[in-house]
Tab-separated table of C-alpha atoms and ligand atoms in Angstrom:
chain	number	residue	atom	x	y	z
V	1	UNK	CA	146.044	127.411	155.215
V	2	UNK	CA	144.737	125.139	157.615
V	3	UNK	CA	142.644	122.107	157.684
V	4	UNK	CA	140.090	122.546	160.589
V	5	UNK	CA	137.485	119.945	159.480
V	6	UNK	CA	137.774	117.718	156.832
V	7	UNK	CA	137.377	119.734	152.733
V	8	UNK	CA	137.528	122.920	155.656
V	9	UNK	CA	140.162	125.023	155.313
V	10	UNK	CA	141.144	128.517	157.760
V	11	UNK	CA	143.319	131.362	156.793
V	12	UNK	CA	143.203	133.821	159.691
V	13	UNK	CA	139.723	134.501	159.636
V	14	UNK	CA	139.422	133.394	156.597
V	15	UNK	CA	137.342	129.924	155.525
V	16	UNK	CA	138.061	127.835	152.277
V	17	UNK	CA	136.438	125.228	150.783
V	18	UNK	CA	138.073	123.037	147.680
V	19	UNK	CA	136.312	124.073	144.448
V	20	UNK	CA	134.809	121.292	142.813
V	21	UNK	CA	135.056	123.285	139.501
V	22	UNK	CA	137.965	124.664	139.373
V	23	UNK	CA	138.305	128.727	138.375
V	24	UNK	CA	134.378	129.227	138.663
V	25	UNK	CA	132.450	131.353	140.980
V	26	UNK	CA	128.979	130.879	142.374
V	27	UNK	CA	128.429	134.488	143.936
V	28	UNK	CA	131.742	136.624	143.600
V	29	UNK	CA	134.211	135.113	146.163
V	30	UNK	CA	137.273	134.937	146.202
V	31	UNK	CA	139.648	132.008	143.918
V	32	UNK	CA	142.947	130.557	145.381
V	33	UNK	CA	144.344	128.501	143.150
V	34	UNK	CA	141.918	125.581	143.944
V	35	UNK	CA	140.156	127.068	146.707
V	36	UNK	CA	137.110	128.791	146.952
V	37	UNK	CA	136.297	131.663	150.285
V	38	UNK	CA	133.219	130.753	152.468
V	39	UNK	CA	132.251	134.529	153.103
V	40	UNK	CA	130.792	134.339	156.865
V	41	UNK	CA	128.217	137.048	156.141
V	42	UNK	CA	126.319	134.812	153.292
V	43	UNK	CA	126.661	131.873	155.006
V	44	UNK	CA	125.584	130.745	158.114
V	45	UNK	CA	127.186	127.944	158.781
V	46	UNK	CA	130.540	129.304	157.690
V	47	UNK	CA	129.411	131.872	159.909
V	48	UNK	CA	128.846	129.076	162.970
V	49	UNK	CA	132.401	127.439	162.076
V	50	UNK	CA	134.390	130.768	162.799
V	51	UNK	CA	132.041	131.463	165.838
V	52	UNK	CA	132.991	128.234	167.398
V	53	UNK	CA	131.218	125.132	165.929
V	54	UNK	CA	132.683	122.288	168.093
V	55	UNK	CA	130.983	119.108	165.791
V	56	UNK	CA	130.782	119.554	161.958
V	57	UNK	CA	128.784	116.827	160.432
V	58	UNK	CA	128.985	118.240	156.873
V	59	UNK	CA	131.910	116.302	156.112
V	60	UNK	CA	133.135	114.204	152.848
V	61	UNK	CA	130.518	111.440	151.850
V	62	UNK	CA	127.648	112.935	154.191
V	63	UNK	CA	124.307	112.629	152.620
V	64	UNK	CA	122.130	116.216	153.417
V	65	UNK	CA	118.597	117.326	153.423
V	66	UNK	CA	119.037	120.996	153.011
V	67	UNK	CA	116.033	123.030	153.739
V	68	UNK	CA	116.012	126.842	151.895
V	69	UNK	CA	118.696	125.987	149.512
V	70	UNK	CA	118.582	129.753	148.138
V	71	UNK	CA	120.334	130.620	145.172
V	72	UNK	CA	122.956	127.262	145.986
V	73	UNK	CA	125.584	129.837	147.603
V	74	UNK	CA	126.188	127.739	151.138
V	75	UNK	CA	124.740	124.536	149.034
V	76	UNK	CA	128.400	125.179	146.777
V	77	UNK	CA	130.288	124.852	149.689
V	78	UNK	CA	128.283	122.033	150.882
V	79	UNK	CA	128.900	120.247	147.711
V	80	UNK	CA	132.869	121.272	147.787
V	81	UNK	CA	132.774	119.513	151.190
V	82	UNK	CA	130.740	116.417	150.921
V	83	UNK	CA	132.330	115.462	147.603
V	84	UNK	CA	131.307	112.969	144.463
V	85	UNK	CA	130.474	110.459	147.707
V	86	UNK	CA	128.310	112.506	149.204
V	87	UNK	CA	124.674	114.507	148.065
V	88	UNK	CA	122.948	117.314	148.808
V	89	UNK	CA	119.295	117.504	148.316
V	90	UNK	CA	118.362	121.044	148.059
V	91	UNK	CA	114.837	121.908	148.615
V	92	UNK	CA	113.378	125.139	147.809
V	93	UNK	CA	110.023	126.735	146.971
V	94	UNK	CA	110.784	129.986	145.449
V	95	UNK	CA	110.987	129.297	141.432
V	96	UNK	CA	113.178	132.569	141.039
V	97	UNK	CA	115.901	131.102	142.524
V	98	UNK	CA	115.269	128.200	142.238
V	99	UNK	CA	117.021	128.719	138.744
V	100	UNK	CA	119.952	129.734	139.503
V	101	UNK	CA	120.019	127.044	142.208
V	102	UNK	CA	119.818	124.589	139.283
V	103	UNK	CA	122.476	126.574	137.161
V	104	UNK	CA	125.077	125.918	140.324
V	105	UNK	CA	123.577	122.251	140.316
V	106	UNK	CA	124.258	121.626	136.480
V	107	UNK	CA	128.151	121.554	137.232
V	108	UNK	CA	127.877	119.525	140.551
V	109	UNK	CA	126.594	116.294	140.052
V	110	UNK	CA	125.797	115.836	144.012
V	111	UNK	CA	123.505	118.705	144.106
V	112	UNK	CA	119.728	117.312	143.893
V	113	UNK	CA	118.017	120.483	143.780
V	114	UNK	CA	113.824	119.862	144.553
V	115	UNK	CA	111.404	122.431	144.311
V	116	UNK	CA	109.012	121.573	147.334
V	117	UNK	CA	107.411	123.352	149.964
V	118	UNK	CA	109.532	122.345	153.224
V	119	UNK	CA	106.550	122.194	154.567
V	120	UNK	CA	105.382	119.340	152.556
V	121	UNK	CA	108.075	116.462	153.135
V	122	UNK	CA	105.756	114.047	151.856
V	123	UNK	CA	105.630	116.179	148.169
V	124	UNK	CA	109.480	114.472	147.942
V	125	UNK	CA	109.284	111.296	150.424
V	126	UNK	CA	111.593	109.472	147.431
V	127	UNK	CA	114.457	111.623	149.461
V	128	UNK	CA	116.904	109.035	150.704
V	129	UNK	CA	117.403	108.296	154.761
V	130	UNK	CA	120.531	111.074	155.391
V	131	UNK	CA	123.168	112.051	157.894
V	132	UNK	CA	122.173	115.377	157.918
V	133	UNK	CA	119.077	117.710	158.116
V	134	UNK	CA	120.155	121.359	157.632
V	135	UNK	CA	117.607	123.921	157.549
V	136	UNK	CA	117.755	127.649	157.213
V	137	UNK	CA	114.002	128.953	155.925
V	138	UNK	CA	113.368	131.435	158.025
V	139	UNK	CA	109.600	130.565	158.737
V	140	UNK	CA	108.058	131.163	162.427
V	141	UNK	CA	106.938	126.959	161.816
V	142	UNK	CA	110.965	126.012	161.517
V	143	UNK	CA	111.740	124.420	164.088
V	144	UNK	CA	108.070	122.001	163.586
V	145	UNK	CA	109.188	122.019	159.793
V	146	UNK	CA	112.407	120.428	160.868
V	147	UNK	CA	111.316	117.981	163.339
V	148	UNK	CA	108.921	117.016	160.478
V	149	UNK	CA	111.307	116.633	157.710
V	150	UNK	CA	113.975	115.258	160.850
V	151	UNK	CA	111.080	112.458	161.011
V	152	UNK	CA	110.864	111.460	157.364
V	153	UNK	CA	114.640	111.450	156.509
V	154	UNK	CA	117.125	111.573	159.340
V	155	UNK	CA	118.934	108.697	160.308
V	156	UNK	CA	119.571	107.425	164.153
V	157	UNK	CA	122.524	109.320	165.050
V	158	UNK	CA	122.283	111.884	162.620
V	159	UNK	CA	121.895	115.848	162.739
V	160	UNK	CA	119.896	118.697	162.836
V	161	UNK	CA	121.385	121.734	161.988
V	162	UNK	CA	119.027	124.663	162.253
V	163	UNK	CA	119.550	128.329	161.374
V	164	UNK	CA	117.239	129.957	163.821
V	165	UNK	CA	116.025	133.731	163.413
V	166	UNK	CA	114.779	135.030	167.173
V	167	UNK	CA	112.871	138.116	164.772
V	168	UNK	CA	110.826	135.803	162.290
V	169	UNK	CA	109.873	133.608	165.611
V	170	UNK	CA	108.890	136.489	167.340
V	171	UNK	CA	110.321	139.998	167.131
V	172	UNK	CA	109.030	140.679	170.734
V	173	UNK	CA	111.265	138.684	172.505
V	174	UNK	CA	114.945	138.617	173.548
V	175	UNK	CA	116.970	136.470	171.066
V	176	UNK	CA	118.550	134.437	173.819
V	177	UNK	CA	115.190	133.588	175.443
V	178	UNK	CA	113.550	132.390	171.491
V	179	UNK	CA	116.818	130.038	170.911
V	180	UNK	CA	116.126	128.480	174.326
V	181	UNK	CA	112.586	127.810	173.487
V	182	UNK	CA	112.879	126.541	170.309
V	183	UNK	CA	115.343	124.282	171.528
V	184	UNK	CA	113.545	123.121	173.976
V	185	UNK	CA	110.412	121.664	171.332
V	186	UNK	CA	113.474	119.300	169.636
V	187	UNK	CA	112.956	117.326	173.137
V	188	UNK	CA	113.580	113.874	171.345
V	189	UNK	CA	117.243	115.442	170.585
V	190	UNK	CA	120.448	116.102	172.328
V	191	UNK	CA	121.004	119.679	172.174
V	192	UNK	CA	125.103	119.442	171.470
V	193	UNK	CA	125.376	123.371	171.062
V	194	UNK	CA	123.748	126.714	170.201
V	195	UNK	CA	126.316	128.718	168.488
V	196	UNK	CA	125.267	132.471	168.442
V	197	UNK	CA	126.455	133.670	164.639
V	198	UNK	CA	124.972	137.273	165.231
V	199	UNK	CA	128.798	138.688	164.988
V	200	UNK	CA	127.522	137.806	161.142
V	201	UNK	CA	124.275	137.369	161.308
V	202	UNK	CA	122.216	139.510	163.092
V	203	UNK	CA	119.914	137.588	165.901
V	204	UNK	CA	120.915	134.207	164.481
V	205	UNK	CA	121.646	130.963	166.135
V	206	UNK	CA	122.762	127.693	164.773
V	207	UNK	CA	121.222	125.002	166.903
V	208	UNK	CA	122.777	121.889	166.682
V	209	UNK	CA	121.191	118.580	167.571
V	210	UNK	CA	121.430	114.798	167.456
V	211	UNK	CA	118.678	112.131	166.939
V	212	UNK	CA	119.702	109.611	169.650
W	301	SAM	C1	117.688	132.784	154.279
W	301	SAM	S1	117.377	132.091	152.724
W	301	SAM	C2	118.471	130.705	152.631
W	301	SAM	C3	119.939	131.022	152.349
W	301	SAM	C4	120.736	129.775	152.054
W	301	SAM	N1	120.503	128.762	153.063
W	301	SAM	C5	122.230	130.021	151.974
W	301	SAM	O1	122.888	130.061	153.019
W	301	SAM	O2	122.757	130.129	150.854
W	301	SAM	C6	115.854	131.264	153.005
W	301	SAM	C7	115.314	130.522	151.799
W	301	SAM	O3	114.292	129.628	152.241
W	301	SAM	C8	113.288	129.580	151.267
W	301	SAM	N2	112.072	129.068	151.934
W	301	SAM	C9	111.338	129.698	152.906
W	301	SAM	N3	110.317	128.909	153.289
W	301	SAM	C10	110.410	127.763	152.562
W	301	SAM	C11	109.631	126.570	152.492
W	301	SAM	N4	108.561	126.398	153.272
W	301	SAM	N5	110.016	125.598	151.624
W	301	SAM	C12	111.102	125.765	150.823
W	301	SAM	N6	111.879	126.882	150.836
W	301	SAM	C13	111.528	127.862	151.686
W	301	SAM	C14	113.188	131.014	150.763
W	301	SAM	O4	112.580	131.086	149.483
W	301	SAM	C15	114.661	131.434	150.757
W	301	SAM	O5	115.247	131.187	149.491
């Protein structure tokens, strides 16, 4: 196994994070002694490290925003990497999952899980300034919700890492063409890459960006 970011660890085509509770799942992967597989086709970012991610700013001690924090199953993996020096604060509006989000939370003390409307930064402005914003809501408003929530927490120098869907922005047009354009609208960012993650996610982009 090998270390390709920092807590980030590759076995063929295989991606392991270190579990931060040893012998427990979140959502059936695999255990290796202490490691934990980051399954590419429930994750996109896993899925935008094997597709060629050059810059990975989730990285030990990074403080996140995390925007459609699910059931917590790329959240886990966040919290593996960032460590006890780092926090996540997961924000998500659907109170279904939002419980088992808080299940996964109640054995990682650097999971903040908020139940928010993304929408809404100002409904949890007490969030910290962060390293990170990473957002992955699906919405045909992301890449406005981002900028928003980019605005109210990001720090100068920091990153936006959005998961963006080319059908829930407009099913009409060509993938390639609906990545370029919502690109385009971060225009007080440097674009640093748009990693296509269709091979395991179907019409998905990560876009990655910098506040400069
Ligand atoms: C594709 S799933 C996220 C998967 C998750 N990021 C992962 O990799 O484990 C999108 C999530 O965003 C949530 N969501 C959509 N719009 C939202 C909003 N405006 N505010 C908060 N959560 C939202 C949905 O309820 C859903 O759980």
């Amino acid at each position: 196994m090998k270390e390709i970011f920092p807590g980030i660890f590759r076995k063929g085509n295989e991606l392991y994070t270190v579990n931060a509770v040893p012998g427990k799942r979140v959502y059936g992967e695999k255990l290796t002694d202490n490691y934990r597989e980051w399954i590419p086709d429930r994750s996109k970012l896993a899925s935008a490290i094997l597709c060629g991610l050059k810059e990975m700013p989730v990285k030990p001690g990074a403080k996140i925003v995390y925007l459609g924090a699910s059931t917590g199953t790329t959240v886990s993996h966040v919290s593996d990497i960032i460590g006890l020096d780092g926090i996540v604060y997961a924000v998500e509006f659907a109170e279904r999952v939002m419980r088992k989000l808080m299940d996964v939370a109640k054995d990682r003390k650097n999971i903040v899980p908020i139940l928010a409307d993304a929408r809404k930064p100002e409904d949890y402005s007490w969030v910290e300034e962060c390293d990170v914003v990473y957002v992955d809501v699906a919405d045909p408003q992301e890449t406005e919700l981002s900028l928003r929530n980019a605005e109210a927490f990001l720090k100068k120098g920091g990153y936006m890492l959005i998961a963006v869907k080319s059908q829930s922005i407009d099913v009409t047009k060509d993938p390639k063409l609906v990545f370029k354009e919502e690109s385009e609208k971060l225009k007080d960012y440097k674009i640093l890459q748009i990693v296509d993650i269709d091979k395991y996610q179907k019409d998905h982009a990560l876009v990655v960006a910098v506040n400069q």
